[in-house]
Structure formats: C-alpha cells, structure tokens
JSON list of C-alpha atoms in Angstrom, two decimals:
[
{"chain": "A", "resi": 13, "resn": "MET", "atom": "CA", "xyz": [-10.84, 19.73, 18.48]},
{"chain": "A", "resi": 14, "resn": "SER", "atom": "CA", "xyz": [-12.35, 16.31, 17.83]},
{"chain": "A", "resi": 15, "resn": "ALA", "atom": "CA", "xyz": [-12.76, 14.75, 14.42]},
{"chain": "A", "resi": 16, "resn": "GLN", "atom": "CA", "xyz": [-16.53, 14.97, 14.87]},
{"chain": "A", "resi": 17, "resn": "ASN", "atom": "CA", "xyz": [-16.40, 18.78, 15.16]},
{"chain": "A", "resi": 18, "resn": "PRO", "atom": "CA", "xyz": [-13.84, 20.11, 12.68]},
{"chain": "A", "resi": 19, "resn": "VAL", "atom": "CA", "xyz": [-13.33, 23.85, 12.33]},
{"chain": "A", "resi": 20, "resn": "PRO", "atom": "CA", "xyz": [-15.99, 25.27, 9.97]},
{"chain": "A", "resi": 21, "resn": "GLY", "atom": "CA", "xyz": [-14.70, 26.08, 6.51]},
{"chain": "A", "resi": 22, "resn": "ALA", "atom": "CA", "xyz": [-12.16, 23.26, 6.24]},
{"chain": "A", "resi": 23, "resn": "ALA", "atom": "CA", "xyz": [-14.60, 20.75, 4.74]},
{"chain": "A", "resi": 24, "resn": "GLY", "atom": "CA", "xyz": [-14.63, 20.45, 0.97]},
{"chain": "A", "resi": 25, "resn": "ILE", "atom": "CA", "xyz": [-13.01, 18.75, -2.00]},
{"chain": "A", "resi": 26, "resn": "PHE", "atom": "CA", "xyz": [-9.38, 19.54, -2.78]},
{"chain": "A", "resi": 27, "resn": "TYR", "atom": "CA", "xyz": [-7.65, 18.54, -6.03]},
{"chain": "A", "resi": 28, "resn": "LEU", "atom": "CA", "xyz": [-3.90, 18.11, -6.53]},
{"chain": "A", "resi": 29, "resn": "GLN", "atom": "CA", "xyz": [-2.43, 20.75, -8.86]},
{"chain": "A", "resi": 30, "resn": "SER", "atom": "CA", "xyz": [0.37, 20.78, -11.46]},
{"chain": "A", "resi": 31, "resn": "VAL", "atom": "CA", "xyz": [1.29, 17.08, -11.56]},
{"chain": "A", "resi": 32, "resn": "MET", "atom": "CA", "xyz": [1.15, 15.71, -15.10]},
{"chain": "A", "resi": 33, "resn": "GLU", "atom": "CA", "xyz": [-0.99, 12.65, -15.89]},
{"chain": "A", "resi": 34, "resn": "THR", "atom": "CA", "xyz": [-2.04, 12.34, -12.26]},
{"chain": "A", "resi": 35, "resn": "ALA", "atom": "CA", "xyz": [-5.44, 12.83, -10.62]},
{"chain": "A", "resi": 36, "resn": "SER", "atom": "CA", "xyz": [-5.43, 13.00, -6.85]},
{"chain": "A", "resi": 37, "resn": "GLY", "atom": "CA", "xyz": [-7.11, 14.77, -3.98]},
{"chain": "A", "resi": 38, "resn": "PHE", "atom": "CA", "xyz": [-8.94, 14.76, -0.68]},
{"chain": "A", "resi": 39, "resn": "LYS", "atom": "CA", "xyz": [-12.65, 14.95, 0.13]},
{"chain": "A", "resi": 40, "resn": "LEU", "atom": "CA", "xyz": [-13.22, 16.30, 3.63]},
{"chain": "A", "resi": 41, "resn": "ASP", "atom": "CA", "xyz": [-16.74, 15.84, 4.97]},
{"chain": "A", "resi": 42, "resn": "ALA", "atom": "CA", "xyz": [-18.19, 18.11, 7.63]},
{"chain": "A", "resi": 43, "resn": "ASP", "atom": "CA", "xyz": [-18.63, 15.15, 9.99]},
{"chain": "A", "resi": 44, "resn": "GLY", "atom": "CA", "xyz": [-14.86, 14.60, 10.15]},
{"chain": "A", "resi": 45, "resn": "LYS", "atom": "CA", "xyz": [-14.58, 11.78, 7.62]},
{"chain": "A", "resi": 46, "resn": "PHE", "atom": "CA", "xyz": [-12.25, 11.94, 4.62]},
{"chain": "A", "resi": 47, "resn": "GLU", "atom": "CA", "xyz": [-11.60, 10.11, 1.38]},
{"chain": "A", "resi": 48, "resn": "PHE", "atom": "CA", "xyz": [-8.34, 10.24, -0.57]},
{"chain": "A", "resi": 49, "resn": "PHE", "atom": "CA", "xyz": [-7.90, 9.19, -4.19]},
{"chain": "A", "resi": 50, "resn": "PHE", "atom": "CA", "xyz": [-4.92, 8.79, -6.50]},
{"chain": "A", "resi": 51, "resn": "SER", "atom": "CA", "xyz": [-4.93, 7.76, -10.16]},
{"chain": "A", "resi": 52, "resn": "GLN", "atom": "CA", "xyz": [-1.82, 7.60, -12.34]},
{"chain": "A", "resi": 53, "resn": "GLY", "atom": "CA", "xyz": [-1.99, 5.58, -15.53]},
{"chain": "A", "resi": 54, "resn": "ALA", "atom": "CA", "xyz": [-3.49, 2.19, -14.70]},
{"chain": "A", "resi": 55, "resn": "LEU", "atom": "CA", "xyz": [-2.74, 2.58, -10.99]},
{"chain": "A", "resi": 56, "resn": "ASP", "atom": "CA", "xyz": [-5.46, 3.60, -8.53]},
{"chain": "A", "resi": 57, "resn": "ARG", "atom": "CA", "xyz": [-4.86, 4.03, -4.80]},
{"chain": "A", "resi": 58, "resn": "TYR", "atom": "CA", "xyz": [-7.27, 5.20, -2.11]},
{"chain": "A", "resi": 59, "resn": "ALA", "atom": "CA", "xyz": [-7.60, 5.94, 1.59]},
{"chain": "A", "resi": 60, "resn": "SER", "atom": "CA", "xyz": [-10.32, 6.89, 4.06]},
{"chain": "A", "resi": 61, "resn": "GLY", "atom": "CA", "xyz": [-10.67, 7.70, 7.72]},
{"chain": "A", "resi": 62, "resn": "GLN", "atom": "CA", "xyz": [-11.03, 10.69, 10.04]},
{"chain": "A", "resi": 63, "resn": "TRP", "atom": "CA", "xyz": [-9.68, 14.22, 9.80]},
{"chain": "A", "resi": 64, "resn": "LYS", "atom": "CA", "xyz": [-9.40, 17.00, 12.33]},
{"chain": "A", "resi": 65, "resn": "GLN", "atom": "CA", "xyz": [-8.09, 20.54, 12.31]},
{"chain": "A", "resi": 66, "resn": "GLU", "atom": "CA", "xyz": [-5.44, 21.79, 14.71]},
{"chain": "A", "resi": 67, "resn": "GLY", "atom": "CA", "xyz": [-4.88, 25.48, 14.09]},
{"chain": "A", "resi": 68, "resn": "ASP", "atom": "CA", "xyz": [-4.05, 25.80, 10.41]},
{"chain": "A", "resi": 69, "resn": "LEU", "atom": "CA", "xyz": [-3.13, 22.12, 10.11]},
{"chain": "A", "resi": 70, "resn": "VAL", "atom": "CA", "xyz": [-5.46, 19.39, 8.88]},
{"chain": "A", "resi": 71, "resn": "VAL", "atom": "CA", "xyz": [-4.50, 15.98, 10.29]},
{"chain": "A", "resi": 72, "resn": "PHE", "atom": "CA", "xyz": [-5.57, 12.73, 8.61]},
{"chain": "A", "resi": 73, "resn": "ASN", "atom": "CA", "xyz": [-5.76, 9.30, 10.23]},
{"chain": "A", "resi": 74, "resn": "SER", "atom": "CA", "xyz": [-6.99, 6.03, 8.75]},
{"chain": "A", "resi": 75, "resn": "LYS", "atom": "CA", "xyz": [-7.88, 2.86, 10.59]},
{"chain": "A", "resi": 76, "resn": "PRO", "atom": "CA", "xyz": [-4.86, 0.85, 11.80]},
{"chain": "A", "resi": 77, "resn": "ARG", "atom": "CA", "xyz": [-2.85, -0.73, 9.00]},
{"chain": "A", "resi": 78, "resn": "PRO", "atom": "CA", "xyz": [-3.23, -4.53, 8.71]},
{"chain": "A", "resi": 79, "resn": "SER", "atom": "CA", "xyz": [-0.09, -6.49, 9.49]},
{"chain": "A", "resi": 80, "resn": "GLN", "atom": "CA", "xyz": [0.02, -8.26, 6.10]},
{"chain": "A", "resi": 81, "resn": "ASP", "atom": "CA", "xyz": [-1.07, -7.40, 2.55]},
{"chain": "A", "resi": 82, "resn": "PHE", "atom": "CA", "xyz": [-0.85, -11.00, 1.33]},
{"chain": "A", "resi": 83, "resn": "ALA", "atom": "CA", "xyz": [-2.46, -14.16, 2.70]},
{"chain": "A", "resi": 84, "resn": "LEU", "atom": "CA", "xyz": [-0.67, -17.52, 2.80]},
{"chain": "A", "resi": 85, "resn": "LEU", "atom": "CA", "xyz": [-2.74, -20.21, 1.06]},
{"chain": "A", "resi": 86, "resn": "GLN", "atom": "CA", "xyz": [-0.39, -23.21, 1.01]},
{"chain": "A", "resi": 87, "resn": "ASN", "atom": "CA", "xyz": [3.03, -24.28, 2.23]},
{"chain": "A", "resi": 88, "resn": "ARG", "atom": "CA", "xyz": [3.88, -27.87, 1.35]},
{"chain": "A", "resi": 89, "resn": "GLN", "atom": "CA", "xyz": [6.51, -30.20, 0.01]},
{"chain": "A", "resi": 90, "resn": "ALA", "atom": "CA", "xyz": [6.31, -30.37, -3.79]},
{"chain": "A", "resi": 91, "resn": "ASP", "atom": "CA", "xyz": [7.98, -32.66, -6.31]},
{"chain": "A", "resi": 92, "resn": "THR", "atom": "CA", "xyz": [10.35, -29.99, -7.59]},
{"chain": "A", "resi": 93, "resn": "PRO", "atom": "CA", "xyz": [14.08, -29.56, -7.00]},
{"chain": "A", "resi": 94, "resn": "GLY", "atom": "CA", "xyz": [13.86, -25.89, -6.02]},
{"chain": "A", "resi": 95, "resn": "VAL", "atom": "CA", "xyz": [11.62, -23.50, -4.12]},
{"chain": "A", "resi": 96, "resn": "VAL", "atom": "CA", "xyz": [8.45, -22.16, -5.75]},
{"chain": "A", "resi": 97, "resn": "VAL", "atom": "CA", "xyz": [6.55, -19.07, -4.62]},
{"chain": "A", "resi": 98, "resn": "GLN", "atom": "CA", "xyz": [3.20, -18.67, -6.40]},
{"chain": "A", "resi": 99, "resn": "ILE", "atom": "CA", "xyz": [0.91, -15.62, -6.38]},
{"chain": "A", "resi": 100, "resn": "THR", "atom": "CA", "xyz": [-2.73, -16.18, -7.36]},
{"chain": "A", "resi": 101, "resn": "ASP", "atom": "CA", "xyz": [-5.28, -13.55, -8.38]},
{"chain": "A", "resi": 102, "resn": "ALA", "atom": "CA", "xyz": [-8.18, -13.32, -10.81]},
{"chain": "A", "resi": 103, "resn": "ASN", "atom": "CA", "xyz": [-6.59, -10.20, -12.32]},
{"chain": "A", "resi": 104, "resn": "SER", "atom": "CA", "xyz": [-3.65, -11.47, -14.38]},
{"chain": "A", "resi": 105, "resn": "PHE", "atom": "CA", "xyz": [-2.18, -7.94, -14.52]},
{"chain": "A", "resi": 106, "resn": "LEU", "atom": "CA", "xyz": [-1.26, -8.24, -10.84]},
{"chain": "A", "resi": 107, "resn": "LEU", "atom": "CA", "xyz": [0.68, -11.49, -11.11]},
{"chain": "A", "resi": 108, "resn": "ASP", "atom": "CA", "xyz": [4.06, -10.47, -12.51]},
{"chain": "A", "resi": 109, "resn": "TYR", "atom": "CA", "xyz": [4.95, -7.49, -10.34]},
{"chain": "A", "resi": 110, "resn": "VAL", "atom": "CA", "xyz": [5.74, -9.10, -6.99]},
{"chain": "A", "resi": 111, "resn": "HIS", "atom": "CA", "xyz": [9.27, -8.87, -5.62]},
{"chain": "A", "resi": 112, "resn": "VAL", "atom": "CA", "xyz": [9.97, -12.05, -3.64]},
{"chain": "A", "resi": 113, "resn": "THR", "atom": "CA", "xyz": [12.81, -12.65, -1.20]},
{"chain": "A", "resi": 114, "resn": "ILE", "atom": "CA", "xyz": [13.42, -16.01, 0.47]},
{"chain": "A", "resi": 115, "resn": "GLU", "atom": "CA", "xyz": [15.83, -16.46, 3.37]},
{"chain": "A", "resi": 116, "resn": "GLY", "atom": "CA", "xyz": [17.08, -19.43, 5.33]},
{"chain": "A", "resi": 117, "resn": "ASP", "atom": "CA", "xyz": [20.23, -21.03, 6.73]},
{"chain": "A", "resi": 118, "resn": "GLY", "atom": "CA", "xyz": [22.23, -17.88, 5.98]},
{"chain": "A", "resi": 119, "resn": "GLN", "atom": "CA", "xyz": [21.16, -17.87, 2.32]},
{"chain": "A", "resi": 120, "resn": "LYS", "atom": "CA", "xyz": [19.10, -15.23, 0.52]},
{"chain": "A", "resi": 121, "resn": "GLN", "atom": "CA", "xyz": [17.59, -15.12, -2.97]},
{"chain": "A", "resi": 122, "resn": "GLN", "atom": "CA", "xyz": [15.49, -12.45, -4.70]},
{"chain": "A", "resi": 123, "resn": "LEU", "atom": "CA", "xyz": [13.30, -12.70, -7.79]},
{"chain": "A", "resi": 124, "resn": "VAL", "atom": "CA", "xyz": [10.29, -11.02, -9.41]},
{"chain": "A", "resi": 125, "resn": "THR", "atom": "CA", "xyz": [7.31, -13.21, -10.28]},
{"chain": "A", "resi": 126, "resn": "ASP", "atom": "CA", "xyz": [6.70, -14.08, -13.93]},
{"chain": "A", "resi": 127, "resn": "ARG", "atom": "CA", "xyz": [3.49, -13.40, -15.86]},
{"chain": "A", "resi": 128, "resn": "HIS", "atom": "CA", "xyz": [1.93, -16.47, -14.27]},
{"chain": "A", "resi": 129, "resn": "GLY", "atom": "CA", "xyz": [2.69, -15.23, -10.77]},
{"chain": "A", "resi": 130, "resn": "ALA", "atom": "CA", "xyz": [5.49, -17.72, -10.11]},
{"chain": "A", "resi": 131, "resn": "ALA", "atom": "CA", "xyz": [9.04, -17.31, -8.85]},
{"chain": "A", "resi": 132, "resn": "PHE", "atom": "CA", "xyz": [11.38, -20.32, -9.14]},
{"chain": "A", "resi": 133, "resn": "PHE", "atom": "CA", "xyz": [14.36, -20.36, -6.78]},
{"chain": "A", "resi": 134, "resn": "LYS", "atom": "CA", "xyz": [17.35, -22.66, -6.42]},
{"chain": "A", "resi": 135, "resn": "PRO", "atom": "CA", "xyz": [17.06, -25.17, -3.55]},
{"chain": "A", "resi": 136, "resn": "GLN", "atom": "CA", "xyz": [17.57, -23.78, -0.06]},
{"chain": "A", "resi": 137, "resn": "PRO", "atom": "CA", "xyz": [15.89, -23.93, 3.37]},
{"chain": "A", "resi": 138, "resn": "VAL", "atom": "CA", "xyz": [13.09, -21.37, 3.77]},
{"chain": "A", "resi": 139, "resn": "GLU", "atom": "CA", "xyz": [12.79, -19.61, 7.10]},
{"chain": "A", "resi": 140, "resn": "ALA", "atom": "CA", "xyz": [11.17, -16.41, 5.83]},
{"chain": "A", "resi": 141, "resn": "ILE", "atom": "CA", "xyz": [9.51, -15.04, 2.69]},
{"chain": "A", "resi": 142, "resn": "SER", "atom": "CA", "xyz": [9.13, -11.32, 1.96]},
{"chain": "A", "resi": 143, "resn": "LEU", "atom": "CA", "xyz": [6.62, -10.07, -0.63]},
{"chain": "A", "resi": 144, "resn": "GLN", "atom": "CA", "xyz": [6.42, -6.58, -2.10]},
{"chain": "A", "resi": 145, "resn": "PHE", "atom": "CA", "xyz": [4.04, -5.49, -4.86]},
{"chain": "A", "resi": 146, "resn": "GLU", "atom": "CA", "xyz": [5.93, -3.18, -7.22]},
{"chain": "A", "resi": 147, "resn": "PHE", "atom": "CA", "xyz": [3.19, -0.54, -7.44]},
{"chain": "A", "resi": 148, "resn": "CYS", "atom": "CA", "xyz": [2.66, -0.36, -3.67]},
{"chain": "A", "resi": 149, "resn": "PRO", "atom": "CA", "xyz": [6.32, -0.18, -2.62]},
{"chain": "A", "resi": 150, "resn": "GLU", "atom": "CA", "xyz": [5.56, 0.97, 0.92]},
{"chain": "A", "resi": 151, "resn": "LYS", "atom": "CA", "xyz": [3.94, -2.39, 1.62]},
{"chain": "A", "resi": 152, "resn": "ILE", "atom": "CA", "xyz": [6.20, -5.32, 2.49]},
{"chain": "A", "resi": 153, "resn": "SER", "atom": "CA", "xyz": [4.75, -8.52, 3.95]},
{"chain": "A", "resi": 154, "resn": "VAL", "atom": "CA", "xyz": [7.09, -10.89, 5.78]},
{"chain": "A", "resi": 155, "resn": "PHE", "atom": "CA", "xyz": [6.11, -14.48, 6.58]},
{"chain": "A", "resi": 156, "resn": "LYS", "atom": "CA", "xyz": [8.25, -16.51, 8.98]},
{"chain": "A", "resi": 157, "resn": "PHE", "atom": "CA", "xyz": [8.06, -20.27, 9.17]},
{"chain": "A", "resi": 158, "resn": "THR", "atom": "CA", "xyz": [8.53, -22.63, 12.08]},
{"chain": "A", "resi": 159, "resn": "GLU", "atom": "CA", "xyz": [11.22, -25.27, 12.02]},
{"chain": "A", "resi": 160, "resn": "ALA", "atom": "CA", "xyz": [8.61, -27.92, 11.17]},
{"chain": "A", "resi": 161, "resn": "ALA", "atom": "CA", "xyz": [7.70, -26.06, 7.97]},
{"chain": "A", "resi": 162, "resn": "ARG", "atom": "CA", "xyz": [11.21, -25.26, 6.78]},
{"chain": "A", "resi": 163, "resn": "GLY", "atom": "CA", "xyz": [11.57, -28.43, 4.73]},
{"chain": "A", "resi": 164, "resn": "ARG", "atom": "CA", "xyz": [8.70, -27.38, 2.48]},
{"chain": "A", "resi": 165, "resn": "ASN", "atom": "CA", "xyz": [9.38, -25.85, -0.90]},
{"chain": "A", "resi": 166, "resn": "TYR", "atom": "CA", "xyz": [6.05, -24.71, -2.38]},
{"chain": "A", "resi": 167, "resn": "PHE", "atom": "CA", "xyz": [4.35, -21.58, -1.07]},
{"chain": "A", "resi": 168, "resn": "SER", "atom": "CA", "xyz": [1.25, -19.92, -2.53]},
{"chain": "A", "resi": 169, "resn": "PHE", "atom": "CA", "xyz": [-0.20, -16.54, -1.60]},
{"chain": "A", "resi": 170, "resn": "ARG", "atom": "CA", "xyz": [-3.04, -14.26, -2.61]},
{"chain": "A", "resi": 171, "resn": "TYR", "atom": "CA", "xyz": [-3.47, -10.51, -2.30]},
{"chain": "A", "resi": 172, "resn": "GLU", "atom": "CA", "xyz": [-5.57, -9.15, 0.53]},
{"chain": "A", "resi": 173, "resn": "PRO", "atom": "CA", "xyz": [-8.51, -6.95, -0.57]},
{"chain": "A", "resi": 174, "resn": "TRP", "atom": "CA", "xyz": [-6.85, -3.82, 0.85]},
{"chain": "A", "resi": 175, "resn": "LEU", "atom": "CA", "xyz": [-3.70, -4.10, -1.29]},
{"chain": "A", "resi": 176, "resn": "PHE", "atom": "CA", "xyz": [-4.26, -0.70, -2.95]},
{"chain": "A", "resi": 177, "resn": "GLU", "atom": "CA", "xyz": [-5.54, 1.02, 0.18]},
{"chain": "A", "resi": 178, "resn": "LEU", "atom": "CA", "xyz": [-3.34, 3.57, 1.92]},
{"chain": "A", "resi": 179, "resn": "PHE", "atom": "CA", "xyz": [-3.33, 3.86, 5.69]},
{"chain": "A", "resi": 180, "resn": "LEU", "atom": "CA", "xyz": [-2.49, 7.40, 6.80]},
{"chain": "A", "resi": 181, "resn": "GLU", "atom": "CA", "xyz": [-1.14, 8.08, 10.26]},
{"chain": "A", "resi": 182, "resn": "ASN", "atom": "CA", "xyz": [-1.02, 11.70, 11.44]},
{"chain": "A", "resi": 183, "resn": "PHE", "atom": "CA", "xyz": [-0.58, 12.92, 7.86]},
{"chain": "A", "resi": 184, "resn": "GLU", "atom": "CA", "xyz": [-0.66, 16.74, 7.92]},
{"chain": "A", "resi": 185, "resn": "LEU", "atom": "CA", "xyz": [-1.53, 19.42, 5.38]},
{"chain": "A", "resi": 186, "resn": "LYS", "atom": "CA", "xyz": [-1.63, 23.17, 5.94]},
{"chain": "A", "resi": 187, "resn": "LEU", "atom": "CA", "xyz": [-4.92, 24.96, 5.27]},
{"chain": "A", "resi": 188, "resn": "THR", "atom": "CA", "xyz": [-4.35, 28.22, 3.35]},
{"chain": "A", "resi": 189, "resn": "GLU", "atom": "CA", "xyz": [-6.45, 30.58, 1.28]},
{"chain": "A", "resi": 190, "resn": "ALA", "atom": "CA", "xyz": [-5.21, 28.76, -1.83]},
{"chain": "A", "resi": 191, "resn": "GLY", "atom": "CA", "xyz": [-6.17, 25.33, -0.48]},
{"chain": "A", "resi": 192, "resn": "LEU", "atom": "CA", "xyz": [-4.26, 22.57, 1.27]},
{"chain": "A", "resi": 193, "resn": "LYS", "atom": "CA", "xyz": [-0.45, 22.60, 1.06]},
{"chain": "A", "resi": 194, "resn": "GLY", "atom": "CA", "xyz": [2.15, 20.03, 2.00]},
{"chain": "A", "resi": 195, "resn": "ASN", "atom": "CA", "xyz": [3.41, 16.59, 1.09]},
{"chain": "A", "resi": 196, "resn": "HIS", "atom": "CA", "xyz": [1.63, 13.89, -0.90]},
{"chain": "A", "resi": 197, "resn": "PRO", "atom": "CA", "xyz": [1.07, 10.41, 0.57]},
{"chain": "A", "resi": 198, "resn": "LEU", "atom": "CA", "xyz": [2.62, 8.77, -2.51]},
{"chain": "A", "resi": 199, "resn": "LEU", "atom": "CA", "xyz": [4.58, 11.35, -4.50]},
{"chain": "A", "resi": 200, "resn": "ARG", "atom": "CA", "xyz": [8.02, 12.66, -3.70]},
{"chain": "A", "resi": 201, "resn": "GLY", "atom": "CA", "xyz": [9.29, 16.15, -4.35]},
{"chain": "A", "resi": 202, "resn": "LYS", "atom": "CA", "xyz": [8.26, 19.72, -3.76]},
{"chain": "A", "resi": 203, "resn": "GLU", "atom": "CA", "xyz": [5.45, 21.01, -1.58]},
{"chain": "A", "resi": 204, "resn": "PHE", "atom": "CA", "xyz": [2.16, 20.24, -3.29]},
{"chain": "A", "resi": 205, "resn": "LEU", "atom": "CA", "xyz": [-0.98, 22.34, -3.57]},
{"chain": "A", "resi": 206, "resn": "TYR", "atom": "CA", "xyz": [-4.46, 20.84, -3.36]},
{"chain": "A", "resi": 207, "resn": "ARG", "atom": "CA", "xyz": [-6.86, 23.51, -4.58]},
{"chain": "A", "resi": 208, "resn": "ARG", "atom": "CA", "xyz": [-10.42, 23.61, -3.26]},
{"chain": "A", "resi": 209, "resn": "ALA", "atom": "CA", "xyz": [-13.03, 22.71, -5.91]},
{"chain": "A", "resi": 210, "resn": "ASN", "atom": "CA", "xyz": [-14.92, 25.67, -7.41]},
{"chain": "A", "resi": 211, "resn": "GLN", "atom": "CA", "xyz": [-12.29, 28.09, -6.17]}
]
C-alpha cells in the first residue's frame, strides 16, 4: 500500500511510555506523512517523512540523509606550529562537544573541542578530518583533502542546519491494540511502547 493511502486506523499521535525524563513520539497523518520528536534534558531531536503500513507493521522513511553534517569554511596555512580545527556557531553551547580526529602520513590524533570550539593538535600532515557531535553520535562527517591542501594547518567548520534531524530508513514499528511497539530511533534497550493519544 502506498504512503498516500495508509490503512485506515493507523493515523494518530503516539507517545513513548515508561522512559524517565524523556518525551518522544510519532505523529502519523492520514495523508502518509509523519513527524517524530525526542526531548531529553536540553537535547531535542526530530524527524519527518513518509509512513506506510504493511500488514501490522508501520514503516517510516525520511528524505535521503545528507552526506555531511558540517560544512568546511576555511582550510589555510596559519602562523601556528600545530594544527587547529575550529567549530563556529552562534550557539556557544554547541562549541565544546565535537570529537575531532585528524589523520595523515600514518599519524592519527583525537581531541574534543574546547568551550571556544577549538581543538589544538601537534604538528602533522592532514589528509582527513573526522567530526562527530557528542549528542548526535550516529553522525560522523569525514573530510578528505587533496595533496595540494595537505600542507595547511587551520581548518574551520560550521554545523549544517539539519544537525539535530534524524533520517529514518525503513524504520519499523508494530501496530497493536496498545499502540506502536518496537525499537526507538535513538534509545537502546527493551522493546518500547508508543501509546496512542487519548487511549
């Protein structure tokens, strides 16, 4: 059955049950669109896309995931003895949670950015930089540099607008009388129940 014509009765709002200090759920529209939300402390994640029903399974798909969650702003030679990776963002809370790995010439170093968004490495050639935001651990962006750029030692990046967006691919939940049952896109552990609102 197509996403435009889901089985009647599956549409509705479903809230995650029995997970402390966490608000999460799915909103399934009758036209086959869905919205997902997740809030835990100061962290908010979201997703959207199309859903369809196949028997007693509800299948969720978002648009294709972008290849990178950071954008390279600068790579240049700077007057510093080491390698600097700088993250920029208007929200200072996001600056000091980026895990940075630099690789080149058989060498590898790993650091976490400081509260100013900077990571200062010992001198080495840079052939690749990997960036991972601590609160979106499933997202790792890898930037590879051509031989002409490998002598540079200052690299600045910014977050892409979709940093906190989830991209679901054939994510399945089982439709039961109690609600939707199955895994959670972000949480590990037991089978979760998403109870239909007003039920």
